[in-house]
mmCIF file of C-alpha atoms in Angstrom:
data_model
loop_
_atom_site.group_PDB
_atom_site.id
_atom_site.type_symbol
_atom_site.label_atom_id
_atom_site.label_comp_id
_atom_site.label_asym_id
_atom_site.label_seq_id
_atom_site.Cartn_x
_atom_site.Cartn_y
_atom_site.Cartn_z
ATOM 1 C CA UNK S 961 53.268 -108.949 30.845
ATOM 2 C CA UNK S 962 50.479 -108.620 28.289
ATOM 3 C CA UNK S 963 48.007 -111.290 29.409
ATOM 4 C CA UNK S 964 45.229 -108.696 29.331
ATOM 5 C CA UNK S 965 46.245 -106.847 26.171
ATOM 6 C CA UNK S 966 43.194 -105.339 24.512
ATOM 7 C CA UNK S 967 40.950 -105.951 27.521
ATOM 8 C CA UNK S 968 38.802 -103.220 29.064
ATOM 9 C CA UNK S 969 38.176 -103.161 32.792
ATOM 10 C CA UNK S 970 36.112 -101.252 35.332
ATOM 11 C CA UNK S 971 37.237 -101.215 38.968
ATOM 12 C CA UNK S 972 34.762 -99.670 41.387
ATOM 13 C CA UNK S 973 35.865 -97.607 44.379
ATOM 14 C CA UNK S 974 39.432 -97.415 43.125
ATOM 15 C CA UNK S 975 40.759 -93.991 44.094
ATOM 16 C CA UNK S 976 42.971 -95.509 46.795
ATOM 17 C CA UNK S 977 44.021 -98.662 48.614
ATOM 18 C CA UNK S 978 43.180 -102.071 47.193
ATOM 19 C CA UNK S 979 41.098 -100.661 44.335
ATOM 20 C CA UNK S 980 43.902 -98.400 43.140
ATOM 21 C CA UNK S 981 46.384 -101.270 43.263
ATOM 22 C CA UNK S 982 44.003 -103.464 41.248
ATOM 23 C CA UNK S 983 43.532 -100.784 38.589
ATOM 24 C CA UNK S 984 47.285 -100.340 38.152
ATOM 25 C CA UNK S 985 47.924 -104.100 38.124
ATOM 26 C CA UNK S 986 45.364 -104.630 35.361
ATOM 27 C CA UNK S 987 46.946 -101.822 33.355
ATOM 28 C CA UNK S 988 50.374 -103.371 33.854
ATOM 29 C CA UNK S 989 49.006 -106.571 32.327
ATOM 30 C CA UNK S 990 47.787 -104.632 29.286
ATOM 31 C CA UNK S 991 44.189 -103.595 30.072
ATOM 32 C CA UNK S 992 42.633 -100.176 29.634
ATOM 33 C CA UNK S 993 40.994 -99.307 32.950
ATOM 34 C CA UNK S 994 38.149 -97.091 34.155
ATOM 35 C CA UNK S 995 37.674 -96.521 37.873
ATOM 36 C CA UNK S 996 34.888 -95.082 39.971
ATOM 37 C CA UNK S 997 35.283 -92.827 42.974
ATOM 38 C CA UNK S 998 32.885 -91.111 45.357
ATOM 39 C CA UNK S 999 34.602 -87.925 46.547
ATOM 40 C CA UNK S 1000 38.365 -88.222 46.103
ATOM 41 C CA UNK S 1001 38.719 -86.667 42.658
ATOM 42 C CA UNK S 1002 42.379 -85.776 43.182
ATOM 43 C CA UNK S 1003 43.310 -89.280 44.253
ATOM 44 C CA UNK S 1004 41.299 -90.747 41.369
ATOM 45 C CA UNK S 1005 43.247 -88.542 38.972
ATOM 46 C CA UNK S 1006 46.493 -89.906 40.451
ATOM 47 C CA UNK S 1007 45.333 -93.446 39.742
ATOM 48 C CA UNK S 1008 44.472 -92.499 36.162
ATOM 49 C CA UNK S 1009 47.971 -91.079 35.740
ATOM 50 C CA UNK S 1010 49.435 -94.313 37.087
ATOM 51 C CA UNK S 1011 47.368 -96.298 34.576
ATOM 52 C CA UNK S 1012 48.528 -94.053 31.758
ATOM 53 C CA UNK S 1013 52.135 -94.434 32.921
ATOM 54 C CA UNK S 1014 51.752 -98.124 32.090
ATOM 55 C CA UNK S 1015 50.909 -97.134 28.523
ATOM 56 C CA UNK S 1016 47.190 -97.799 28.850
ATOM 57 C CA UNK S 1017 44.074 -95.624 28.748
ATOM 58 C CA UNK S 1018 42.588 -94.640 32.097
ATOM 59 C CA UNK S 1019 39.345 -92.910 33.052
ATOM 60 C CA UNK S 1020 37.817 -91.785 36.354
ATOM 61 C CA UNK S 1021 34.038 -91.753 36.798
ATOM 62 C CA UNK S 1022 32.353 -90.133 39.779
ATOM 63 C CA UNK S 1023 29.774 -92.500 41.249
ATOM 64 C CA UNK S 1024 28.544 -93.114 44.779
ATOM 65 C CA UNK S 1025 28.255 -96.878 45.226
ATOM 66 C CA UNK S 1026 25.379 -96.309 47.666
ATOM 67 C CA UNK S 1027 23.376 -94.724 44.825
ATOM 68 C CA UNK S 1028 21.698 -97.411 42.726
ATOM 69 C CA UNK S 1029 21.262 -95.207 39.655
ATOM 70 C CA UNK S 1030 24.880 -94.038 39.829
ATOM 71 C CA UNK S 1031 26.143 -97.621 39.980
ATOM 72 C CA UNK S 1032 24.251 -98.607 36.850
ATOM 73 C CA UNK S 1033 25.252 -95.430 35.037
ATOM 74 C CA UNK S 1034 28.926 -95.876 35.854
ATOM 75 C CA UNK S 1035 29.056 -99.292 34.199
ATOM 76 C CA UNK S 1036 27.606 -97.953 30.968
ATOM 77 C CA UNK S 1037 29.834 -94.862 31.162
ATOM 78 C CA UNK S 1038 32.885 -97.074 31.521
ATOM 79 C CA UNK S 1039 31.892 -99.184 28.525
ATOM 80 C CA UNK S 1040 31.293 -96.044 26.470
ATOM 81 C CA UNK S 1041 34.674 -94.559 27.370
ATOM 82 C CA UNK S 1042 36.567 -97.803 26.894
ATOM 83 C CA UNK S 1043 34.729 -98.964 23.780
ATOM 84 C CA UNK S 1044 33.364 -102.027 25.557
ATOM 85 C CA UNK S 1045 33.834 -103.969 28.766
ATOM 86 C CA UNK S 1046 35.604 -107.268 29.414
ATOM 87 C CA UNK S 1047 36.301 -107.182 33.149
ATOM 88 C CA UNK S 1048 34.253 -105.881 36.079
ATOM 89 C CA UNK S 1049 35.914 -105.687 39.487
ATOM 90 C CA UNK S 1050 33.447 -104.945 42.280
ATOM 91 C CA UNK S 1051 35.871 -103.448 44.762
ATOM 92 C CA UNK S 1052 33.902 -100.629 46.435
ATOM 93 C CA UNK S 1053 33.160 -101.419 50.053
ATOM 94 C CA UNK S 1054 32.748 -99.856 53.468
ATOM 95 C CA UNK S 1055 33.194 -101.096 57.024
ATOM 96 C CA UNK S 1056 31.187 -99.928 60.010
ATOM 97 C CA UNK S 1057 31.383 -101.775 63.298
ATOM 98 C CA UNK S 1058 29.497 -102.119 66.525
ATOM 99 C CA UNK S 1059 27.165 -104.580 68.265
ATOM 100 C CA UNK S 1060 24.038 -105.360 66.275
ATOM 101 C CA UNK S 1061 21.849 -104.124 69.127
ATOM 102 C CA UNK S 1062 23.440 -100.681 68.902
ATOM 103 C CA UNK S 1063 23.818 -100.196 65.151
ATOM 104 C CA UNK S 1064 21.768 -97.465 63.519
ATOM 105 C CA UNK S 1065 19.509 -98.152 60.575
ATOM 106 C CA UNK S 1066 21.591 -95.688 58.557
ATOM 107 C CA UNK S 1067 24.757 -97.702 59.163
ATOM 108 C CA UNK S 1068 23.063 -101.004 58.368
ATOM 109 C CA UNK S 1069 21.610 -99.599 55.147
ATOM 110 C CA UNK S 1070 24.948 -98.091 54.125
ATOM 111 C CA UNK S 1071 26.787 -101.393 54.554
ATOM 112 C CA UNK S 1072 24.186 -103.352 52.614
ATOM 113 C CA UNK S 1073 23.829 -100.730 49.876
ATOM 114 C CA UNK S 1074 27.555 -100.525 49.146
ATOM 115 C CA UNK S 1075 28.799 -104.013 49.981
ATOM 116 C CA UNK S 1076 25.906 -106.025 48.552
ATOM 117 C CA UNK S 1077 23.468 -104.054 46.432
ATOM 118 C CA UNK S 1078 26.112 -102.232 44.408
ATOM 119 C CA UNK S 1079 27.774 -105.559 43.534
ATOM 120 C CA UNK S 1080 24.476 -106.980 42.305
ATOM 121 C CA UNK S 1081 23.562 -103.875 40.317
ATOM 122 C CA UNK S 1082 26.982 -103.373 38.733
ATOM 123 C CA UNK S 1083 27.096 -107.033 37.742
ATOM 124 C CA UNK S 1084 23.559 -106.822 36.377
ATOM 125 C CA UNK S 1085 24.520 -103.819 34.261
ATOM 126 C CA UNK S 1086 27.735 -105.468 33.062
ATOM 127 C CA UNK S 1087 26.323 -108.839 32.021
ATOM 128 C CA UNK S 1088 24.821 -107.665 28.696
ATOM 129 C CA UNK S 1089 28.066 -105.855 27.883
ATOM 130 C CA UNK S 1090 30.531 -108.640 28.629
ATOM 131 C CA UNK S 1091 31.725 -110.769 25.715
ATOM 132 C CA UNK S 1092 32.465 -114.487 25.669
ATOM 133 C CA UNK S 1093 35.161 -115.052 28.257
ATOM 134 C CA UNK S 1094 34.340 -111.965 30.319
ATOM 135 C CA UNK S 1095 35.188 -111.667 33.980
ATOM 136 C CA UNK S 1096 33.315 -110.547 37.104
ATOM 137 C CA UNK S 1097 35.508 -110.401 40.206
ATOM 138 C CA UNK S 1098 34.326 -109.092 43.567
ATOM 139 C CA UNK S 1099 36.290 -108.227 46.669
ATOM 140 C CA UNK S 1100 35.010 -110.074 49.712
ATOM 141 C CA UNK S 1101 36.711 -110.557 53.061
ATOM 142 C CA UNK S 1102 38.319 -113.295 55.130
ATOM 143 C CA UNK S 1103 35.541 -112.426 57.588
ATOM 144 C CA UNK S 1104 32.909 -113.757 55.185
ATOM 145 C CA UNK S 1105 33.264 -117.289 56.531
ATOM 146 C CA UNK S 1106 34.759 -116.733 59.959
ATOM 147 C CA UNK S 1107 33.590 -113.949 62.246
ATOM 148 C CA UNK S 1108 36.682 -113.624 64.379
ATOM 149 C CA UNK S 1109 35.434 -111.097 66.935
ATOM 150 C CA UNK S 1110 32.268 -109.318 68.079
ATOM 151 C CA UNK S 1111 31.252 -106.008 66.576
ATOM 152 C CA UNK S 1112 31.671 -106.958 62.909
ATOM 153 C CA UNK S 1113 28.522 -109.030 62.470
ATOM 154 C CA UNK S 1114 26.721 -106.894 59.881
ATOM 155 C CA UNK S 1115 29.919 -106.261 57.905
ATOM 156 C CA UNK S 1116 30.697 -109.986 57.850
ATOM 157 C CA UNK S 1117 27.137 -110.739 56.808
ATOM 158 C CA UNK S 1118 27.470 -108.357 53.872
ATOM 159 C CA UNK S 1119 30.594 -110.152 52.664
ATOM 160 C CA UNK S 1120 29.031 -113.570 53.222
ATOM 161 C CA UNK S 1121 26.201 -112.575 50.894
ATOM 162 C CA UNK S 1122 28.734 -112.331 48.079
ATOM 163 C CA UNK S 1123 29.515 -116.034 48.400
ATOM 164 C CA UNK S 1124 26.018 -117.082 47.338
ATOM 165 C CA UNK S 1125 25.823 -114.347 44.738
ATOM 166 C CA UNK S 1126 29.102 -115.439 43.173
ATOM 167 C CA UNK S 1127 28.164 -119.107 43.089
ATOM 168 C CA UNK S 1128 24.733 -118.480 41.641
ATOM 169 C CA UNK S 1129 25.845 -115.936 39.056
ATOM 170 C CA UNK S 1130 28.664 -118.233 37.920
ATOM 171 C CA UNK S 1131 26.021 -120.774 36.910
ATOM 172 C CA UNK S 1132 23.879 -118.156 35.185
ATOM 173 C CA UNK S 1133 26.620 -116.826 32.894
ATOM 174 C CA UNK S 1134 28.877 -119.857 32.598
ATOM 175 C CA UNK S 1135 27.486 -120.870 29.204
ATOM 176 C CA UNK S 1136 29.021 -117.669 27.809
ATOM 177 C CA UNK S 1137 32.428 -118.499 29.219
ATOM 178 C CA UNK S 1138 32.101 -115.670 31.753
ATOM 179 C CA UNK S 1139 33.698 -116.461 35.095
ATOM 180 C CA UNK S 1140 32.547 -115.026 38.421
ATOM 181 C CA UNK S 1141 34.849 -115.122 41.429
ATOM 182 C CA UNK S 1142 35.675 -113.562 44.781
ATOM 183 C CA UNK S 1143 38.957 -112.507 46.309
ATOM 184 C CA UNK S 1144 38.947 -112.478 50.112
ATOM 185 C CA UNK S 1145 41.564 -110.144 51.600
ATOM 186 C CA UNK S 1146 42.799 -110.551 55.116
ATOM 187 C CA UNK S 1147 44.380 -107.714 57.103
ATOM 188 C CA UNK S 1148 45.729 -105.411 54.400
ATOM 189 C CA UNK S 1149 47.555 -102.142 54.968
ATOM 190 C CA UNK S 1150 45.147 -99.469 53.720
ATOM 191 C CA UNK S 1151 43.539 -96.276 55.008
ATOM 192 C CA UNK S 1152 40.574 -98.366 56.190
ATOM 193 C CA UNK S 1153 42.740 -100.817 58.135
ATOM 194 C CA UNK S 1154 46.255 -99.420 58.644
ATOM 195 C CA UNK S 1155 49.047 -101.731 59.748
ATOM 196 C CA UNK S 1156 49.718 -99.335 62.634
ATOM 197 C CA UNK S 1157 46.078 -99.015 63.689
ATOM 198 C CA UNK S 1158 44.544 -99.809 67.070
ATOM 199 C CA UNK S 1159 43.438 -103.282 66.021
ATOM 200 C CA UNK S 1160 46.558 -104.127 64.033
ATOM 201 C CA UNK S 1161 48.389 -106.201 66.645
ATOM 202 C CA UNK S 1162 45.393 -108.453 67.273
ATOM 203 C CA UNK S 1163 44.911 -108.958 63.532
ATOM 204 C CA UNK S 1164 48.565 -109.829 63.050
ATOM 205 C CA UNK S 1165 48.259 -112.340 65.890
ATOM 206 C CA UNK S 1166 45.467 -114.138 63.992
ATOM 207 C CA UNK S 1167 47.597 -114.480 60.876
ATOM 208 C CA UNK S 1168 49.778 -117.514 60.197
ATOM 209 C CA UNK S 1169 52.377 -115.235 58.583
ATOM 210 C CA UNK S 1170 52.242 -112.683 61.372
ATOM 211 C CA UNK S 1171 52.140 -109.572 59.218
ATOM 212 C CA UNK S 1172 49.743 -107.434 57.197
ATOM 213 C CA UNK S 1173 49.349 -107.868 53.472
ATOM 214 C CA UNK S 1174 49.775 -105.094 50.936
ATOM 215 C CA UNK S 1175 47.188 -103.902 48.385
ATOM 216 C CA UNK S 1176 49.428 -105.317 45.657
ATOM 217 C CA UNK S 1177 48.909 -108.812 47.087
ATOM 218 C CA UNK S 1178 45.177 -108.550 46.463
ATOM 219 C CA UNK S 1179 45.747 -106.945 43.077
ATOM 220 C CA UNK S 1180 47.915 -109.868 41.970
ATOM 221 C CA UNK S 1181 45.113 -112.321 42.759
ATOM 222 C CA UNK S 1182 42.582 -110.234 40.843
ATOM 223 C CA UNK S 1183 44.905 -109.924 37.846
ATOM 224 C CA UNK S 1184 45.319 -113.702 37.810
ATOM 225 C CA UNK S 1185 41.563 -114.331 37.928
ATOM 226 C CA UNK S 1186 41.103 -111.831 35.099
ATOM 227 C CA UNK S 1187 43.659 -113.606 32.934
ATOM 228 C CA UNK S 1188 43.181 -116.464 30.445
ATOM 229 C CA UNK S 1189 45.061 -118.739 32.858
ATOM 230 C CA UNK S 1190 42.021 -118.665 35.191
ATOM 231 C CA UNK S 1191 39.454 -119.625 32.557
ATOM 232 C CA UNK S 1192 38.495 -122.807 34.445
ATOM 233 C CA UNK S 1193 38.033 -121.083 37.802
ATOM 234 C CA UNK S 1194 34.542 -119.826 38.579
ATOM 235 C CA UNK S 1195 32.040 -119.654 41.401
ATOM 236 C CA UNK S 1196 34.662 -119.669 44.113
ATOM 237 C CA UNK S 1197 36.580 -117.467 46.546
ATOM 238 C CA UNK S 1198 40.337 -117.077 46.789
ATOM 239 C CA UNK S 1199 41.670 -116.274 50.264
ATOM 240 C CA UNK S 1200 44.573 -113.839 50.316
ATOM 241 C CA UNK S 1201 44.665 -113.475 54.082
ATOM 242 C CA UNK S 1202 48.107 -114.564 55.269
ATOM 243 C CA UNK S 1203 46.558 -117.642 56.838
ATOM 244 C CA UNK S 1204 44.005 -115.910 59.062
ATOM 245 C CA UNK S 1205 41.502 -118.628 58.170
ATOM 246 C CA UNK S 1206 44.021 -121.473 58.092
#
């Protein structure tokens, strides 16, 4: 279980849910891991303790992913604390719903700032720091290619934008052996989308497997893409959605 021994990773928005599971999974594979969080300092500290329990170094960095300067700073801070950077996981994301005609400018800006701009800026800051064979992995959504219901248009658009970004960036950094990929979760049991929530039954009904995924399912896909075994995979998205888009 040491595929990532000696690697240094940053996972954004990782104080809970999918991000926390990714951070711990990377540590379990041998990586030292820094995470960012916005407000949940206590939960971020718990994740750091879980990383350290795997025998790896862990660090928590306060950074609001809607703040462009904070995003850039957090990447450099992570590299400084870790002694370099090999893996960037753009996990931070928010979801706000409603018909386009009724959405406020503040909500639209928030979705685009966190789900799109922060991914671009963190990747931009990481590129000069990543060595040959580095990894950039972003968390998309099964809704990036199939908008299954009304009221999620802007959110789905924000995740769709990551498809083009991933494909284009993969070509820009491929000569350095850096891979750029997406992982697309389906319904996953987190605070943002609990398996007992109001929309849970309809989401389960759309799934071929008929049940929610767990954060660890997404983390396993990210850990694979970060590993040497995935060195020939770049510019693509991996669906981990229980067959929602089957």
